[in-house]
Amino acid sequence: MEKEVDIVALGELLIDFTEAGYGKDGMKLFEQNPGGAPANLLTVASHMGYRTSFIGKVGKDMHGAFLKRTLQNEGIAVDHLIEDDKYFTTLAFVEIDENGERKFSFARKPGADTQLRKEELDPTLLQKGKIFHFGSLSLTDEPAKSATLEAVHIAKDAGALVSYDPNYRASLWRNEQTAVQEMKAVIPFADVMKVSDEESLLLTGKNSYEEAAEELLSMGPELIAITLGSDGVLVATTDGKEQIRGFATEAVDTTGAGDSFWGGFLSQFLSLNKAIDEMDWNDLRACARQGNAVACLCVQKRGGIPAIPKKREVMEFLNQHIKK
C-alpha cells in the first residue's frame, strides 16, 4: 500500500492550562494552551511541510472543539480524532519555576484521551503511514492501552517505522514500578526511541546516559535519542554513540521541548529518504541539529503547540548558528 501520510501519531490531545501571571486580586491566572506530546510532534512535522494525521479522542465540549480547530489550523488531518460526548477533554495544569521547568496536575479521571478503543481504529490509515509515533500516556489506562498496542502492531506489520517516546508523568501511574514495567514492555516494538535524560536512567537503572543508551538499544530499537536539555542530545545506534550539542537560550517554558526536538529530528530523517541502517553520522548529526534548533526556539515561548516555530524560523536559525 502506498505511504500517503508521512507521520501518523496516536495519543493524548489535551489542554495545558499554563501559569500566566496574577490577576488584580493576586490570584494566579492560567492560559489555555493546546497540547499533548503526539500533537506537539505532529505540529513540528506539519510546519516542516510533511503530511500528518492524528488519532485520538477528546470530549464533545468547548475544549475538544478548540483542540480540533487548532490541529486543523496547523495542517494536521483530524479525520480520526473522535469527539465523545460521554467524557470530558483531559486538562493539565502546568506550574512553571524560574528555570522554565514544569510541574503537572492532571484532570483525567477518566479523561477522553484514555477512552479510545481499538474498535475505533482505522487500519487503512495506520497502513498508509511512513512513521507511526506513540507515547506512554496512552498506556496508563484501558481501553486506550489496548488501542495503542493494536495500532503499533498494525503499523509495524505494514512496514511503518515505529517511533516511541515514554514521556513519563508520575501522577498518571499507580506507582513508579508499574510505570517502568509498562513503559519498558513496548520498547521491543519501537524502531526509534526518544527519551529524556531522567527517563533513560529510570527505565534502565543505569548510572550514566551512555550505559542507559546501550541498555535501551539491547531491547530492540535501532536508534536511541536521549535528550539532555540545554546540553543537546545523546544519539546512539549499534554503530556508536555521540552527543550533539544544543543551542544556548533562556528558557521561558520547557513545555513541548522534547516533542519539538523529536519532531524536528524525524522531519530531517524524512527528508533524507533513507532507512535507519543506511544513515551515516553526518545524517544523524543533521537530524539532531534540526531537532535541537526546533526545541531551542520552542522553549523561548509559553505553551506547547503555540510555541512551535515555523519552518522559515528553523531554517534561519540553523543558517545563523551552524557554519556552512
mmCIF file of C-alpha atoms in Angstrom:
data_model
loop_
_atom_site.group_PDB
_atom_site.id
_atom_site.type_symbol
_atom_site.label_atom_id
_atom_site.label_comp_id
_atom_site.label_asym_id
_atom_site.label_seq_id
_atom_site.Cartn_x
_atom_site.Cartn_y
_atom_site.Cartn_z
ATOM 1 C CA MET A 1 0.000 0.000 0.000
ATOM 2 C CA GLU A 2 1.294 3.473 -0.909
ATOM 3 C CA LYS A 3 2.508 5.509 2.059
ATOM 4 C CA GLU A 4 0.301 8.580 1.699
ATOM 5 C CA VAL A 5 0.950 10.031 5.177
ATOM 6 C CA ASP A 6 4.401 10.905 6.485
ATOM 7 C CA ILE A 7 3.662 10.655 10.208
ATOM 8 C CA VAL A 8 0.636 9.184 11.962
ATOM 9 C CA ALA A 9 0.584 9.743 15.730
ATOM 10 C CA LEU A 10 -1.737 8.333 18.369
ATOM 11 C CA GLY A 11 -2.218 9.540 21.907
ATOM 12 C CA GLU A 12 -3.273 12.360 24.157
ATOM 13 C CA LEU A 13 -4.660 15.685 22.982
ATOM 14 C CA LEU A 14 -5.352 17.981 25.899
ATOM 15 C CA ILE A 15 -5.430 21.492 27.273
ATOM 16 C CA ASP A 16 -2.348 22.784 29.078
ATOM 17 C CA PHE A 17 -3.518 25.493 31.456
ATOM 18 C CA THR A 18 -0.190 27.259 31.863
ATOM 19 C CA GLU A 19 0.633 29.781 34.576
ATOM 20 C CA ALA A 20 0.349 33.291 33.152
ATOM 21 C CA GLY A 21 0.915 35.736 35.979
ATOM 22 C CA TYR A 22 -1.545 37.074 38.542
ATOM 23 C CA GLY A 23 -4.860 38.912 38.454
ATOM 24 C CA LYS A 24 -5.582 42.193 40.213
ATOM 25 C CA ASP A 25 -6.659 40.285 43.312
ATOM 26 C CA GLY A 26 -3.373 38.370 43.455
ATOM 27 C CA MET A 27 -4.862 35.098 42.250
ATOM 28 C CA LYS A 28 -2.914 33.024 39.680
ATOM 29 C CA LEU A 29 -4.007 33.260 36.056
ATOM 30 C CA PHE A 30 -3.828 30.256 33.733
ATOM 31 C CA GLU A 31 -3.607 30.464 29.940
ATOM 32 C CA GLN A 32 -5.426 27.911 27.761
ATOM 33 C CA ASN A 33 -2.842 26.246 25.510
ATOM 34 C CA PRO A 34 -3.424 23.279 23.202
ATOM 35 C CA GLY A 35 -1.049 20.416 23.923
ATOM 36 C CA GLY A 36 -0.333 16.724 24.186
ATOM 37 C CA ALA A 37 3.005 15.199 23.181
ATOM 38 C CA PRO A 38 1.916 13.433 19.945
ATOM 39 C CA ALA A 39 0.106 16.564 18.759
ATOM 40 C CA ASN A 40 3.144 18.719 19.530
ATOM 41 C CA LEU A 41 5.333 16.419 17.441
ATOM 42 C CA LEU A 42 2.881 16.422 14.523
ATOM 43 C CA THR A 43 2.745 20.211 14.602
ATOM 44 C CA VAL A 44 6.500 20.390 14.055
ATOM 45 C CA ALA A 45 6.330 17.939 11.151
ATOM 46 C CA SER A 46 3.388 19.777 9.630
ATOM 47 C CA HIS A 47 5.247 23.092 9.893
ATOM 48 C CA MET A 48 8.196 21.454 8.135
ATOM 49 C CA GLY A 49 5.937 20.518 5.209
ATOM 50 C CA TYR A 50 5.065 16.887 5.957
ATOM 51 C CA ARG A 51 1.682 15.149 5.770
ATOM 52 C CA THR A 52 0.456 14.329 9.241
ATOM 53 C CA SER A 53 -2.575 12.692 10.828
ATOM 54 C CA PHE A 54 -3.699 12.407 14.448
ATOM 55 C CA ILE A 55 -5.530 9.507 16.114
ATOM 56 C CA GLY A 56 -7.143 10.134 19.474
ATOM 57 C CA LYS A 57 -10.181 11.204 21.433
ATOM 58 C CA VAL A 58 -11.395 14.435 23.012
ATOM 59 C CA GLY A 59 -14.631 15.301 24.722
ATOM 60 C CA LYS A 60 -17.510 16.805 22.803
ATOM 61 C CA ASP A 61 -17.097 20.034 24.721
ATOM 62 C CA MET A 62 -15.621 23.511 24.351
ATOM 63 C CA HIS A 63 -12.064 22.279 24.928
ATOM 64 C CA GLY A 64 -12.373 19.418 22.448
ATOM 65 C CA ALA A 65 -13.722 21.773 19.786
ATOM 66 C CA PHE A 66 -10.852 24.175 20.439
ATOM 67 C CA LEU A 67 -8.285 21.393 20.108
ATOM 68 C CA LYS A 68 -9.787 20.110 16.879
ATOM 69 C CA ARG A 69 -9.714 23.608 15.361
ATOM 70 C CA THR A 70 -6.132 24.012 16.499
ATOM 71 C CA LEU A 71 -4.955 20.847 14.728
ATOM 72 C CA GLN A 72 -6.837 21.829 11.583
ATOM 73 C CA ASN A 73 -5.193 25.264 11.653
ATOM 74 C CA GLU A 74 -1.787 23.569 11.972
ATOM 75 C CA GLY A 75 -2.436 21.424 8.883
ATOM 76 C CA ILE A 76 -2.855 18.143 10.769
ATOM 77 C CA ALA A 77 -5.554 15.770 9.488
ATOM 78 C CA VAL A 78 -8.275 15.205 12.107
ATOM 79 C CA ASP A 79 -10.439 12.632 10.309
ATOM 80 C CA HIS A 80 -9.548 10.155 13.069
ATOM 81 C CA LEU A 81 -9.946 12.498 16.022
ATOM 82 C CA ILE A 82 -13.075 11.317 17.831
ATOM 83 C CA GLU A 83 -15.299 13.696 19.812
ATOM 84 C CA ASP A 84 -17.020 11.711 22.564
ATOM 85 C CA ASP A 85 -19.947 13.185 24.495
ATOM 86 C CA LYS A 86 -19.510 10.684 27.370
ATOM 87 C CA TYR A 87 -16.145 12.017 28.568
ATOM 88 C CA PHE A 88 -14.574 15.395 29.245
ATOM 89 C CA THR A 89 -11.458 16.570 27.418
ATOM 90 C CA THR A 90 -8.340 15.948 29.504
ATOM 91 C CA LEU A 91 -6.856 19.018 31.229
ATOM 92 C CA ALA A 92 -3.343 19.591 32.566
ATOM 93 C CA PHE A 93 -2.477 22.473 34.875
ATOM 94 C CA VAL A 94 1.146 23.489 34.455
ATOM 95 C CA GLU A 95 3.211 25.232 37.126
ATOM 96 C CA ILE A 96 6.462 26.770 35.854
ATOM 97 C CA ASP A 97 9.506 27.542 38.001
ATOM 98 C CA GLU A 98 12.116 30.260 37.465
ATOM 99 C CA ASN A 99 14.088 27.990 35.078
ATOM 100 C CA GLY A 100 11.086 27.228 32.886
ATOM 101 C CA GLU A 101 10.750 23.704 34.305
ATOM 102 C CA ARG A 102 7.236 22.351 34.794
ATOM 103 C CA LYS A 103 5.120 20.571 37.374
ATOM 104 C CA PHE A 104 1.872 18.970 36.172
ATOM 105 C CA SER A 105 -1.524 18.391 37.765
ATOM 106 C CA PHE A 106 -3.979 16.436 35.600
ATOM 107 C CA ALA A 107 -7.776 16.389 35.444
ATOM 108 C CA ARG A 108 -8.128 12.919 33.890
ATOM 109 C CA LYS A 109 -10.368 10.559 35.897
ATOM 110 C CA PRO A 110 -11.071 9.475 33.250
ATOM 111 C CA GLY A 111 -10.159 11.908 30.512
ATOM 112 C CA ALA A 112 -11.420 11.417 26.972
ATOM 113 C CA ASP A 113 -7.914 10.559 25.727
ATOM 114 C CA THR A 114 -7.917 7.368 27.849
ATOM 115 C CA GLN A 115 -11.151 6.139 26.260
ATOM 116 C CA LEU A 116 -10.015 5.428 22.701
ATOM 117 C CA ARG A 117 -10.999 1.832 21.830
ATOM 118 C CA LYS A 118 -9.218 -0.444 19.383
ATOM 119 C CA GLU A 119 -12.518 -0.966 17.521
ATOM 120 C CA GLU A 120 -12.395 2.759 16.691
ATOM 121 C CA LEU A 121 -9.065 2.486 14.845
ATOM 122 C CA ASP A 122 -8.920 2.675 11.063
ATOM 123 C CA PRO A 123 -6.348 0.094 9.884
ATOM 124 C CA THR A 124 -6.128 1.759 6.479
ATOM 125 C CA LEU A 125 -4.702 4.968 7.923
ATOM 126 C CA LEU A 126 -2.178 3.048 10.003
ATOM 127 C CA GLN A 127 -1.078 1.128 6.927
ATOM 128 C CA LYS A 128 -0.590 4.361 4.962
ATOM 129 C CA GLY A 129 1.874 5.992 7.347
ATOM 130 C CA LYS A 130 5.631 6.088 6.802
ATOM 131 C CA ILE A 131 6.172 6.701 10.520
ATOM 132 C CA PHE A 132 3.862 5.702 13.364
ATOM 133 C CA HIS A 133 4.507 7.543 16.621
ATOM 134 C CA PHE A 134 3.128 6.910 20.095
ATOM 135 C CA GLY A 135 3.932 7.664 23.724
ATOM 136 C CA SER A 136 3.282 6.146 27.118
ATOM 137 C CA LEU A 137 0.390 8.331 28.296
ATOM 138 C CA SER A 138 -1.982 6.228 26.210
ATOM 139 C CA LEU A 139 -0.692 3.127 28.034
ATOM 140 C CA THR A 140 -1.736 4.267 31.521
ATOM 141 C CA ASP A 141 -5.412 3.238 31.252
ATOM 142 C CA GLU A 142 -7.725 0.945 29.357
ATOM 143 C CA PRO A 143 -9.187 0.942 26.778
ATOM 144 C CA ALA A 144 -6.555 3.301 25.305
ATOM 145 C CA LYS A 145 -3.736 0.907 26.171
ATOM 146 C CA SER A 146 -5.197 -1.907 24.061
ATOM 147 C CA ALA A 147 -5.948 0.539 21.243
ATOM 148 C CA THR A 148 -2.346 1.752 21.289
ATOM 149 C CA LEU A 149 -0.886 -1.746 21.168
ATOM 150 C CA GLU A 150 -3.237 -2.709 18.346
ATOM 151 C CA ALA A 151 -2.205 0.376 16.375
ATOM 152 C CA VAL A 152 1.501 -0.394 16.895
ATOM 153 C CA HIS A 153 1.075 -3.910 15.552
ATOM 154 C CA ILE A 154 -0.950 -2.806 12.508
ATOM 155 C CA ALA A 155 1.523 -0.076 11.598
ATOM 156 C CA LYS A 156 4.586 -2.261 12.120
ATOM 157 C CA ASP A 157 3.117 -5.108 10.069
ATOM 158 C CA ALA A 158 2.522 -2.596 7.262
ATOM 159 C CA GLY A 159 6.181 -1.570 7.247
ATOM 160 C CA ALA A 160 5.972 1.728 9.109
ATOM 161 C CA LEU A 161 8.911 2.981 11.134
ATOM 162 C CA VAL A 162 7.655 2.827 14.722
ATOM 163 C CA SER A 163 8.653 5.768 16.949
ATOM 164 C CA TYR A 164 8.223 5.755 20.731
ATOM 165 C CA ASP A 165 8.509 8.414 23.444
ATOM 166 C CA PRO A 166 7.973 7.227 27.056
ATOM 167 C CA ASN A 167 7.129 10.765 28.274
ATOM 168 C CA TYR A 168 6.858 9.758 31.952
ATOM 169 C CA ARG A 169 4.285 11.580 34.098
ATOM 170 C CA ALA A 170 4.415 10.077 37.601
ATOM 171 C CA SER A 171 0.951 11.217 38.714
ATOM 172 C CA LEU A 172 -0.734 9.264 35.906
ATOM 173 C CA TRP A 173 0.571 5.860 37.053
ATOM 174 C CA ARG A 174 -0.309 3.804 40.133
ATOM 175 C CA ASN A 175 3.340 3.754 41.155
ATOM 176 C CA GLU A 176 6.825 4.019 39.691
ATOM 177 C CA GLN A 177 7.330 0.264 39.435
ATOM 178 C CA THR A 178 4.192 -0.166 37.330
ATOM 179 C CA ALA A 179 5.166 2.768 35.147
ATOM 180 C CA VAL A 180 8.634 1.385 34.426
ATOM 181 C CA GLN A 181 7.264 -2.078 33.710
ATOM 182 C CA GLU A 182 4.612 -0.825 31.277
ATOM 183 C CA MET A 183 6.861 1.700 29.547
ATOM 184 C CA LYS A 184 9.594 -0.908 29.030
ATOM 185 C CA ALA A 185 7.184 -3.552 27.729
ATOM 186 C CA VAL A 186 6.635 -1.727 24.422
ATOM 187 C CA ILE A 187 10.275 -0.826 23.701
ATOM 188 C CA PRO A 188 10.859 -4.007 21.615
ATOM 189 C CA PHE A 189 8.210 -2.809 19.133
ATOM 190 C CA ALA A 190 9.988 0.520 18.527
ATOM 191 C CA ASP A 191 12.457 1.146 15.708
ATOM 192 C CA VAL A 192 13.468 4.563 17.042
ATOM 193 C CA MET A 193 13.014 5.973 20.516
ATOM 194 C CA LYS A 194 13.310 9.413 22.087
ATOM 195 C CA VAL A 195 13.730 9.501 25.860
ATOM 196 C CA SER A 196 14.653 12.231 28.326
ATOM 197 C CA ASP A 197 17.793 12.072 30.445
ATOM 198 C CA GLU A 198 15.841 11.259 33.629
ATOM 199 C CA GLU A 199 13.630 8.707 31.868
ATOM 200 C CA SER A 200 16.638 6.878 30.427
ATOM 201 C CA LEU A 201 18.026 6.241 33.910
ATOM 202 C CA LEU A 202 14.593 5.391 35.319
ATOM 203 C CA LEU A 203 13.921 2.778 32.630
ATOM 204 C CA THR A 204 17.335 1.125 32.759
ATOM 205 C CA GLY A 205 18.566 1.575 36.315
ATOM 206 C CA LYS A 206 21.936 2.655 34.921
ATOM 207 C CA ASN A 207 24.138 5.417 36.307
ATOM 208 C CA SER A 208 25.160 7.083 33.035
ATOM 209 C CA TYR A 209 23.377 8.080 29.856
ATOM 210 C CA GLU A 210 25.868 6.111 27.755
ATOM 211 C CA GLU A 211 25.102 2.927 29.683
ATOM 212 C CA ALA A 212 21.380 3.673 29.507
ATOM 213 C CA ALA A 213 21.595 4.089 25.730
ATOM 214 C CA GLU A 214 23.314 0.721 25.348
ATOM 215 C CA GLU A 215 20.717 -0.964 27.539
ATOM 216 C CA LEU A 216 17.821 0.561 25.571
ATOM 217 C CA LEU A 217 19.393 -0.468 22.251
ATOM 218 C CA SER A 218 19.659 -4.033 23.532
ATOM 219 C CA MET A 219 15.856 -4.093 23.902
ATOM 220 C CA GLY A 220 15.311 -3.787 20.148
ATOM 221 C CA PRO A 221 15.317 -0.220 18.731
ATOM 222 C CA GLU A 222 17.818 0.722 16.032
ATOM 223 C CA LEU A 223 18.260 4.269 17.315
ATOM 224 C CA ILE A 224 18.011 5.905 20.725
ATOM 225 C CA ALA A 225 17.983 9.665 21.302
ATOM 226 C CA ILE A 226 18.425 10.756 24.926
ATOM 227 C CA THR A 227 17.608 14.444 25.287
ATOM 228 C CA LEU A 228 19.882 16.321 27.684
ATOM 229 C CA GLY A 229 18.163 19.689 27.997
ATOM 230 C CA SER A 230 20.443 22.595 27.135
ATOM 231 C CA ASP A 231 23.299 20.110 26.591
ATOM 232 C CA GLY A 232 21.641 18.740 23.453
ATOM 233 C CA VAL A 233 21.149 15.054 22.808
ATOM 234 C CA LEU A 234 22.990 11.743 23.005
ATOM 235 C CA VAL A 235 22.311 9.757 19.833
ATOM 236 C CA ALA A 236 23.072 6.051 19.909
ATOM 237 C CA THR A 237 22.941 3.275 17.323
ATOM 238 C CA THR A 238 24.643 -0.097 17.150
ATOM 239 C CA ASP A 239 27.490 1.718 15.336
ATOM 240 C CA GLY A 240 28.258 4.002 18.256
ATOM 241 C CA LYS A 241 27.193 6.997 20.356
ATOM 242 C CA GLU A 242 27.686 10.733 20.041
ATOM 243 C CA GLN A 243 26.487 13.771 21.969
ATOM 244 C CA ILE A 244 25.317 16.574 19.686
ATOM 245 C CA ARG A 245 25.382 19.883 21.496
ATOM 246 C CA GLY A 246 22.310 22.057 21.838
ATOM 247 C CA PHE A 247 21.970 25.810 21.360
ATOM 248 C CA ALA A 248 22.202 28.246 24.251
ATOM 249 C CA THR A 249 18.991 30.081 25.094
ATOM 250 C CA GLU A 250 16.986 31.373 28.032
ATOM 251 C CA ALA A 251 14.026 29.045 28.575
ATOM 252 C CA VAL A 252 10.658 30.624 29.312
ATOM 253 C CA ASP A 253 8.673 27.369 29.291
ATOM 254 C CA THR A 254 10.030 23.900 28.528
ATOM 255 C CA THR A 255 6.573 22.506 27.649
ATOM 256 C CA GLY A 256 6.873 20.609 24.380
ATOM 257 C CA ALA A 257 10.669 20.845 24.214
ATOM 258 C CA GLY A 258 11.248 17.100 23.860
ATOM 259 C CA ASP A 259 8.347 16.716 21.435
ATOM 260 C CA SER A 260 9.659 19.608 19.361
ATOM 261 C CA PHE A 261 13.132 18.087 19.295
ATOM 262 C CA TRP A 262 11.793 14.741 18.111
ATOM 263 C CA GLY A 263 9.515 16.344 15.535
ATOM 264 C CA GLY A 264 12.496 18.214 14.123
ATOM 265 C CA PHE A 265 14.650 15.082 14.187
ATOM 266 C CA LEU A 266 12.054 12.932 12.400
ATOM 267 C CA SER A 267 11.362 15.672 9.839
ATOM 268 C CA GLN A 268 15.027 15.772 8.858
ATOM 269 C CA PHE A 269 15.051 11.968 8.788
ATOM 270 C CA LEU A 270 12.147 12.002 6.321
ATOM 271 C CA SER A 271 13.968 14.498 4.102
ATOM 272 C CA LEU A 272 16.935 12.113 3.771
ATOM 273 C CA ASN A 273 14.733 9.292 2.468
ATOM 274 C CA LYS A 274 16.988 6.644 3.986
ATOM 275 C CA ALA A 275 16.460 3.686 6.283
ATOM 276 C CA ILE A 276 17.951 3.988 9.780
ATOM 277 C CA ASP A 277 20.724 1.500 8.981
ATOM 278 C CA GLU A 278 21.615 3.477 5.831
ATOM 279 C CA MET A 279 22.300 6.709 7.730
ATOM 280 C CA ASP A 280 25.860 7.768 8.472
ATOM 281 C CA TRP A 281 26.886 10.066 11.324
ATOM 282 C CA ASN A 282 26.648 13.176 9.172
ATOM 283 C CA ASP A 283 22.988 12.284 8.591
ATOM 284 C CA LEU A 284 22.387 11.650 12.278
ATOM 285 C CA ARG A 285 24.069 14.914 13.253
ATOM 286 C CA ALA A 286 21.873 16.800 10.780
ATOM 287 C CA CYS A 287 18.756 15.239 12.322
ATOM 288 C CA ALA A 288 19.909 16.091 15.829
ATOM 289 C CA ARG A 289 20.872 19.656 14.947
ATOM 290 C CA GLN A 290 17.478 20.330 13.420
ATOM 291 C CA GLY A 291 15.792 18.812 16.462
ATOM 292 C CA ASN A 292 17.918 20.932 18.794
ATOM 293 C CA ALA A 293 17.081 24.066 16.805
ATOM 294 C CA VAL A 294 13.333 23.461 16.939
ATOM 295 C CA ALA A 295 13.472 22.769 20.684
ATOM 296 C CA CYS A 296 15.582 25.865 21.319
ATOM 297 C CA LEU A 297 13.049 28.069 19.555
ATOM 298 C CA CYS A 298 10.125 26.339 21.267
ATOM 299 C CA VAL A 299 11.267 26.963 24.845
ATOM 300 C CA GLN A 300 11.535 30.710 24.206
ATOM 301 C CA LYS A 301 7.711 30.950 24.312
ATOM 302 C CA ARG A 302 4.954 29.683 26.603
ATOM 303 C CA GLY A 303 2.786 26.674 25.837
ATOM 304 C CA GLY A 304 3.127 23.590 23.637
ATOM 305 C CA ILE A 305 1.671 23.942 20.133
ATOM 306 C CA PRO A 306 1.580 27.779 20.163
ATOM 307 C CA ALA A 307 5.341 27.889 20.821
ATOM 308 C CA ILE A 308 6.358 25.616 17.939
ATOM 309 C CA PRO A 309 8.274 27.549 15.265
ATOM 310 C CA LYS A 310 7.549 27.669 11.555
ATOM 311 C CA LYS A 311 9.920 26.144 9.001
ATOM 312 C CA ARG A 312 11.274 29.545 7.970
ATOM 313 C CA GLU A 313 12.258 30.323 11.578
ATOM 314 C CA VAL A 314 14.025 26.973 11.934
ATOM 315 C CA MET A 315 15.944 27.346 8.682
ATOM 316 C CA GLU A 316 17.007 30.908 9.514
ATOM 317 C CA PHE A 317 18.141 29.806 12.979
ATOM 318 C CA LEU A 318 20.208 26.930 11.579
ATOM 319 C CA ASN A 319 21.773 29.149 8.938
ATOM 320 C CA GLN A 320 22.798 31.657 11.613
ATOM 321 C CA HIS A 321 24.179 29.118 14.088
ATOM 322 C CA ILE A 322 25.821 26.428 12.000
ATOM 323 C CA LYS A 323 28.896 27.016 9.859
ATOM 324 C CA LYS A 324 28.397 26.034 6.238
#
